[in-house]
Coordinates of N, CA and C in Angstrom, one line a residue:
M1 N 63.4 -81.0 -22.4 CA 62.5 -80.6 -21.4 C 63.3 -79.5 -20.4
G2 N 64.6 -79.8 -20.4 CA 65.4 -78.8 -19.4 C 65.8 -79.6 -18.0
S3 N 66.9 -79.2 -17.6 CA 67.2 -79.8 -16.2 C 66.5 -79.7 -15.0
A4 N 65.8 -78.7 -15.1 CA 64.7 -78.1 -13.8 C 63.5 -79.4 -14.0
Y5 N 63.1 -79.6 -15.1 CA 61.9 -80.7 -15.2 C 62.7 -81.8 -15.0
E6 N 63.6 -82.2 -15.5 CA 64.2 -83.7 -15.1 C 64.4 -83.9 -13.8
D7 N 65.0 -82.9 -13.2 CA 65.2 -83.0 -11.4 C 64.1 -83.1 -10.9
K8 N 62.8 -82.5 -11.1 CA 61.8 -82.7 -10.6 C 61.0 -84.0 -10.8
V9 N 61.1 -84.4 -11.9 CA 60.7 -86.0 -12.1 C 61.6 -87.0 -11.4
K10 N 62.8 -86.6 -11.1 CA 63.6 -87.7 -10.3 C 63.2 -87.5 -8.9
M11 N 62.8 -86.3 -8.4 CA 62.5 -86.0 -7.2 C 61.2 -86.8 -6.7
F12 N 60.3 -87.0 -7.8 CA 58.7 -87.2 -7.6 C 59.2 -88.9 -7.6
F13 N 60.2 -89.5 -8.1 CA 60.1 -90.9 -8.1 C 60.8 -91.7 -6.8
N14 N 61.2 -90.6 -6.0 CA 61.7 -91.0 -4.5 C 60.5 -91.5 -3.8
E15 N 60.5 -92.5 -3.1 CA 59.1 -93.0 -2.4 C 59.1 -92.2 -1.2
H16 N 57.9 -91.5 -1.2 CA 57.5 -90.7 0.0 C 56.2 -90.6 0.2
L17 N 55.8 -90.1 1.4 CA 54.3 -89.5 1.5 C 54.0 -88.3 2.0
H18 N 53.2 -87.8 2.2 CA 52.5 -86.5 2.6 C 51.9 -86.4 3.8
E19 N 51.6 -85.2 4.6 CA 50.9 -85.3 5.5 C 49.5 -84.9 5.5
D20 N 49.1 -84.7 4.3 CA 47.8 -84.3 3.6 C 47.5 -85.0 2.4
E21 N 46.5 -85.0 2.0 CA 46.0 -85.6 0.5 C 46.9 -85.3 -0.6
E22 N 46.9 -85.9 -1.5 CA 47.8 -85.5 -2.6 C 46.6 -85.7 -3.9
I23 N 46.2 -84.4 -4.1 CA 45.1 -84.3 -5.4 C 45.6 -83.9 -6.4
R24 N 45.7 -84.5 -7.6 CA 46.4 -84.2 -9.0 C 45.5 -84.5 -10.0
Y25 N 45.1 -83.5 -10.8 CA 44.3 -83.5 -12.1 C 45.3 -83.3 -13.0
I26 N 45.2 -84.6 -14.2 CA 46.4 -84.6 -15.3 C 45.8 -83.6 -16.4
L27 N 46.3 -82.6 -16.6 CA 45.9 -81.6 -18.1 C 46.4 -82.1 -19.2
D28 N 47.3 -82.7 -19.2 CA 48.3 -83.2 -20.6 C 49.3 -84.3 -20.2
G29 N 49.5 -85.2 -21.3 CA 50.3 -86.0 -21.1 C 49.9 -87.4 -20.2
E30 N 50.8 -88.3 -20.0 CA 50.5 -89.4 -19.2 C 51.7 -89.8 -18.2
G31 N 51.3 -90.4 -17.1 CA 52.2 -90.9 -16.2 C 51.8 -91.8 -15.2
F32 N 52.5 -92.3 -14.3 CA 52.1 -93.3 -13.3 C 52.5 -92.9 -11.9
F33 N 51.5 -93.3 -11.0 CA 51.8 -93.2 -9.6 C 51.6 -94.7 -9.3
D34 N 52.8 -95.0 -8.4 CA 52.9 -96.2 -8.0 C 52.8 -96.0 -6.3
V35 N 52.0 -97.1 -5.8 CA 51.4 -96.9 -4.5 C 51.8 -98.2 -3.7
R36 N 51.9 -98.0 -2.5 CA 52.1 -99.5 -1.7 C 50.9 -99.8 -1.2
S37 N 50.7 -101.1 -1.3 CA 49.7 -101.9 -1.0 C 49.6 -102.3 0.5
V38 N 48.8 -103.1 1.1 CA 48.9 -103.2 2.4 C 50.0 -104.3 2.6
E39 N 50.2 -105.1 1.6 CA 51.2 -106.1 1.9 C 53.0 -105.5 1.5
D40 N 52.9 -104.1 1.1 CA 53.9 -103.4 0.9 C 54.6 -103.6 -0.4
E41 N 53.9 -103.8 -1.3 CA 54.2 -103.9 -2.7 C 53.7 -103.1 -3.4
W42 N 54.3 -102.8 -4.7 CA 53.9 -101.6 -5.5 C 52.5 -101.9 -6.3
V43 N 51.9 -101.1 -6.4 CA 50.6 -101.2 -7.2 C 50.7 -100.1 -8.4
R44 N 50.7 -100.1 -9.7 CA 50.9 -99.0 -10.4 C 49.8 -98.7 -11.2
I45 N 49.4 -97.2 -11.1 CA 48.3 -96.5 -11.4 C 48.7 -95.8 -12.6
R46 N 48.0 -95.9 -13.8 CA 48.3 -95.2 -15.1 C 47.4 -93.9 -15.1
L47 N 47.8 -92.8 -15.4 CA 47.0 -91.6 -15.4 C 47.3 -90.9 -16.7
V48 N 46.1 -90.4 -17.5 CA 46.0 -89.7 -18.7 C 45.5 -88.6 -18.5
K49 N 45.6 -87.8 -19.6 CA 44.6 -86.4 -19.5 C 43.2 -86.5 -19.2
G50 N 42.9 -85.9 -18.2 CA 41.5 -85.8 -17.8 C 41.3 -86.7 -16.5
D51 N 42.3 -87.5 -16.3 CA 42.4 -88.3 -14.9 C 42.3 -87.4 -13.5
L52 N 41.8 -87.7 -12.7 CA 42.0 -87.3 -11.3 C 42.1 -88.1 -10.2
I53 N 43.3 -87.8 -9.3 CA 43.7 -89.0 -8.5 C 43.8 -88.3 -7.0
I54 N 43.4 -89.1 -6.1 CA 43.4 -88.4 -4.6 C 44.2 -89.6 -3.9
L55 N 45.4 -89.3 -3.3 CA 46.1 -90.1 -2.5 C 45.9 -89.9 -1.2
P56 N 45.5 -90.7 -0.3 CA 45.4 -90.5 1.2 C 46.6 -89.9 1.8
A57 N 46.4 -89.2 2.8 CA 47.6 -88.7 3.6 C 48.3 -90.1 4.2
G58 N 49.3 -90.0 4.3 CA 50.0 -91.3 4.7 C 50.5 -92.3 4.1
I59 N 49.9 -92.3 2.9 CA 50.4 -93.6 1.8 C 51.7 -93.3 1.3
Y60 N 52.4 -94.2 1.3 CA 53.7 -94.1 0.7 C 53.4 -94.5 -1.1
H61 N 54.1 -93.4 -1.9 CA 53.8 -93.5 -3.1 C 55.1 -92.8 -3.9
R62 N 55.3 -92.8 -5.4 CA 56.2 -92.4 -6.1 C 55.5 -91.9 -7.3
F63 N 56.0 -91.0 -8.1 CA 55.4 -90.9 -9.6 C 56.5 -90.7 -10.6
T64 N 56.3 -91.2 -11.9 CA 57.0 -91.3 -12.9 C 56.2 -90.8 -14.1
T65 N 56.7 -90.4 -15.3 CA 56.2 -90.3 -16.5 C 56.4 -91.6 -17.3
D66 N 55.7 -91.7 -18.4 CA 55.7 -92.8 -19.5 C 56.9 -92.4 -20.5
S67 N 56.8 -93.1 -21.4 CA 58.1 -93.1 -22.4 C 58.2 -91.9 -23.0
K68 N 57.3 -91.1 -23.0 CA 57.3 -89.7 -23.8 C 57.7 -88.6 -23.0
N69 N 57.9 -89.1 -21.5 CA 58.7 -88.0 -20.6 C 57.9 -86.6 -20.6
Y70 N 56.5 -86.6 -20.9 CA 55.8 -85.5 -20.8 C 54.5 -85.6 -19.5
I71 N 54.4 -84.6 -18.9 CA 53.2 -84.6 -18.3 C 52.8 -83.2 -17.7
K72 N 51.6 -82.6 -17.8 CA 51.4 -81.5 -17.1 C 50.2 -82.0 -16.1
A73 N 50.4 -81.5 -14.9 CA 49.5 -81.8 -14.0 C 49.3 -80.5 -12.9
M74 N 48.0 -80.5 -12.4 CA 47.8 -79.6 -11.5 C 47.4 -80.2 -10.0
R75 N 48.1 -79.6 -8.9 CA 48.0 -80.4 -7.7 C 46.9 -79.4 -6.9
L76 N 45.9 -79.8 -6.2 CA 44.8 -79.2 -5.8 C 45.0 -79.5 -4.1
F77 N 44.6 -78.5 -3.2 CA 44.6 -78.6 -1.7 C 43.1 -78.0 -1.5
K78 N 43.1 -79.0 -0.2 CA 41.6 -78.8 0.6 C 41.7 -77.6 1.4
N79 N 43.1 -77.5 2.1 CA 43.3 -76.5 2.9 C 44.8 -75.8 2.5
E80 N 45.2 -75.1 3.5 CA 46.7 -74.5 3.2 C 47.7 -75.4 2.6
P81 N 48.1 -75.0 1.4 CA 49.1 -76.0 0.7 C 50.3 -76.4 1.7
K82 N 50.6 -77.8 1.4 CA 51.7 -78.4 2.0 C 52.4 -79.2 1.1
W83 N 53.4 -78.7 0.6 CA 54.2 -79.4 -0.4 C 55.4 -80.4 -0.2
T84 N 55.6 -80.6 1.4 CA 56.6 -81.3 1.8 C 56.5 -82.7 1.6
P85 N 57.6 -83.3 0.9 CA 57.4 -84.9 0.7 C 58.3 -85.4 1.8
L86 N 58.0 -86.4 2.7 CA 58.7 -87.0 3.6 C 59.2 -88.5 2.9
N87 N 60.5 -88.5 2.6 CA 61.0 -89.7 2.2 C 60.9 -90.8 3.0
R88 N 60.6 -92.0 2.6 CA 60.4 -93.3 3.4 C 61.7 -93.5 4.4
A89 N 61.4 -93.7 5.7 CA 62.3 -93.9 6.6 C 61.7 -94.2 7.8
P90 N 62.3 -95.0 8.7 CA 61.7 -95.7 9.9 C 61.0 -94.4 10.8
E91 N 61.6 -93.4 10.9 CA 61.0 -92.4 11.8 C 59.7 -91.7 11.1
V92 N 59.6 -91.8 9.7 CA 58.4 -91.5 9.0 C 57.4 -92.1 9.4
D93 N 57.5 -93.3 9.6 CA 56.5 -94.4 10.0 C 55.7 -94.0 11.1
S94 N 56.2 -93.3 11.9 CA 55.6 -92.8 13.4 C 55.0 -91.7 13.5
I95 N 55.0 -91.0 12.3 CA 54.3 -89.6 12.2 C 52.7 -89.9 12.2
P96 N 52.0 -89.1 12.6 CA 50.4 -89.1 12.9 C 49.8 -89.4 11.5
A97 N 49.9 -89.0 10.4 CA 49.5 -89.2 9.0 C 49.6 -90.5 8.7
R98 N 50.9 -91.2 8.8 CA 51.3 -92.4 8.4 C 50.4 -93.3 9.5
Q99 N 50.3 -93.3 10.8 CA 49.6 -94.2 11.7 C 48.3 -94.3 11.5
E100 N 47.7 -93.0 11.1 CA 46.3 -93.1 10.9 C 46.0 -93.7 9.7
Y101 N 46.7 -93.7 8.4 CA 46.7 -94.3 7.4 C 46.8 -95.9 7.5
V102 N 47.5 -96.2 8.3 CA 48.1 -97.7 8.4 C 46.8 -98.2 9.3
S103 N 46.2 -97.5 10.4 CA 45.1 -98.2 11.2 C 43.8 -98.3 10.4
R104 N 43.8 -97.5 9.1 CA 42.5 -97.6 8.1 C 42.8 -98.9 7.6
A105 N 43.9 -99.3 7.2 CA 44.2 -100.3 5.9 C 43.7 -101.8 6.2

């Protein structure tokens, strides 16, 4: 698949959050979103072609492919695109998106 693809997959596996919703539509292939539960444990969600997932702003998550190592996904945005992942760290827990998410949990 190439080093750019491999680097991108590795980057997505780092635990992070976004300040806006992450909306993904799976065009082809399969993969997994791991999200943190209220108890701070991983919950694995399998995605296949045709699936749509919406992760709320402020939820810690990561992504990986299945054993076939192939997925084609489209990211959708409600507003101006924000692509910045914020890797898990104590200072990230205090940003407004994280605080709002935790208050709803």
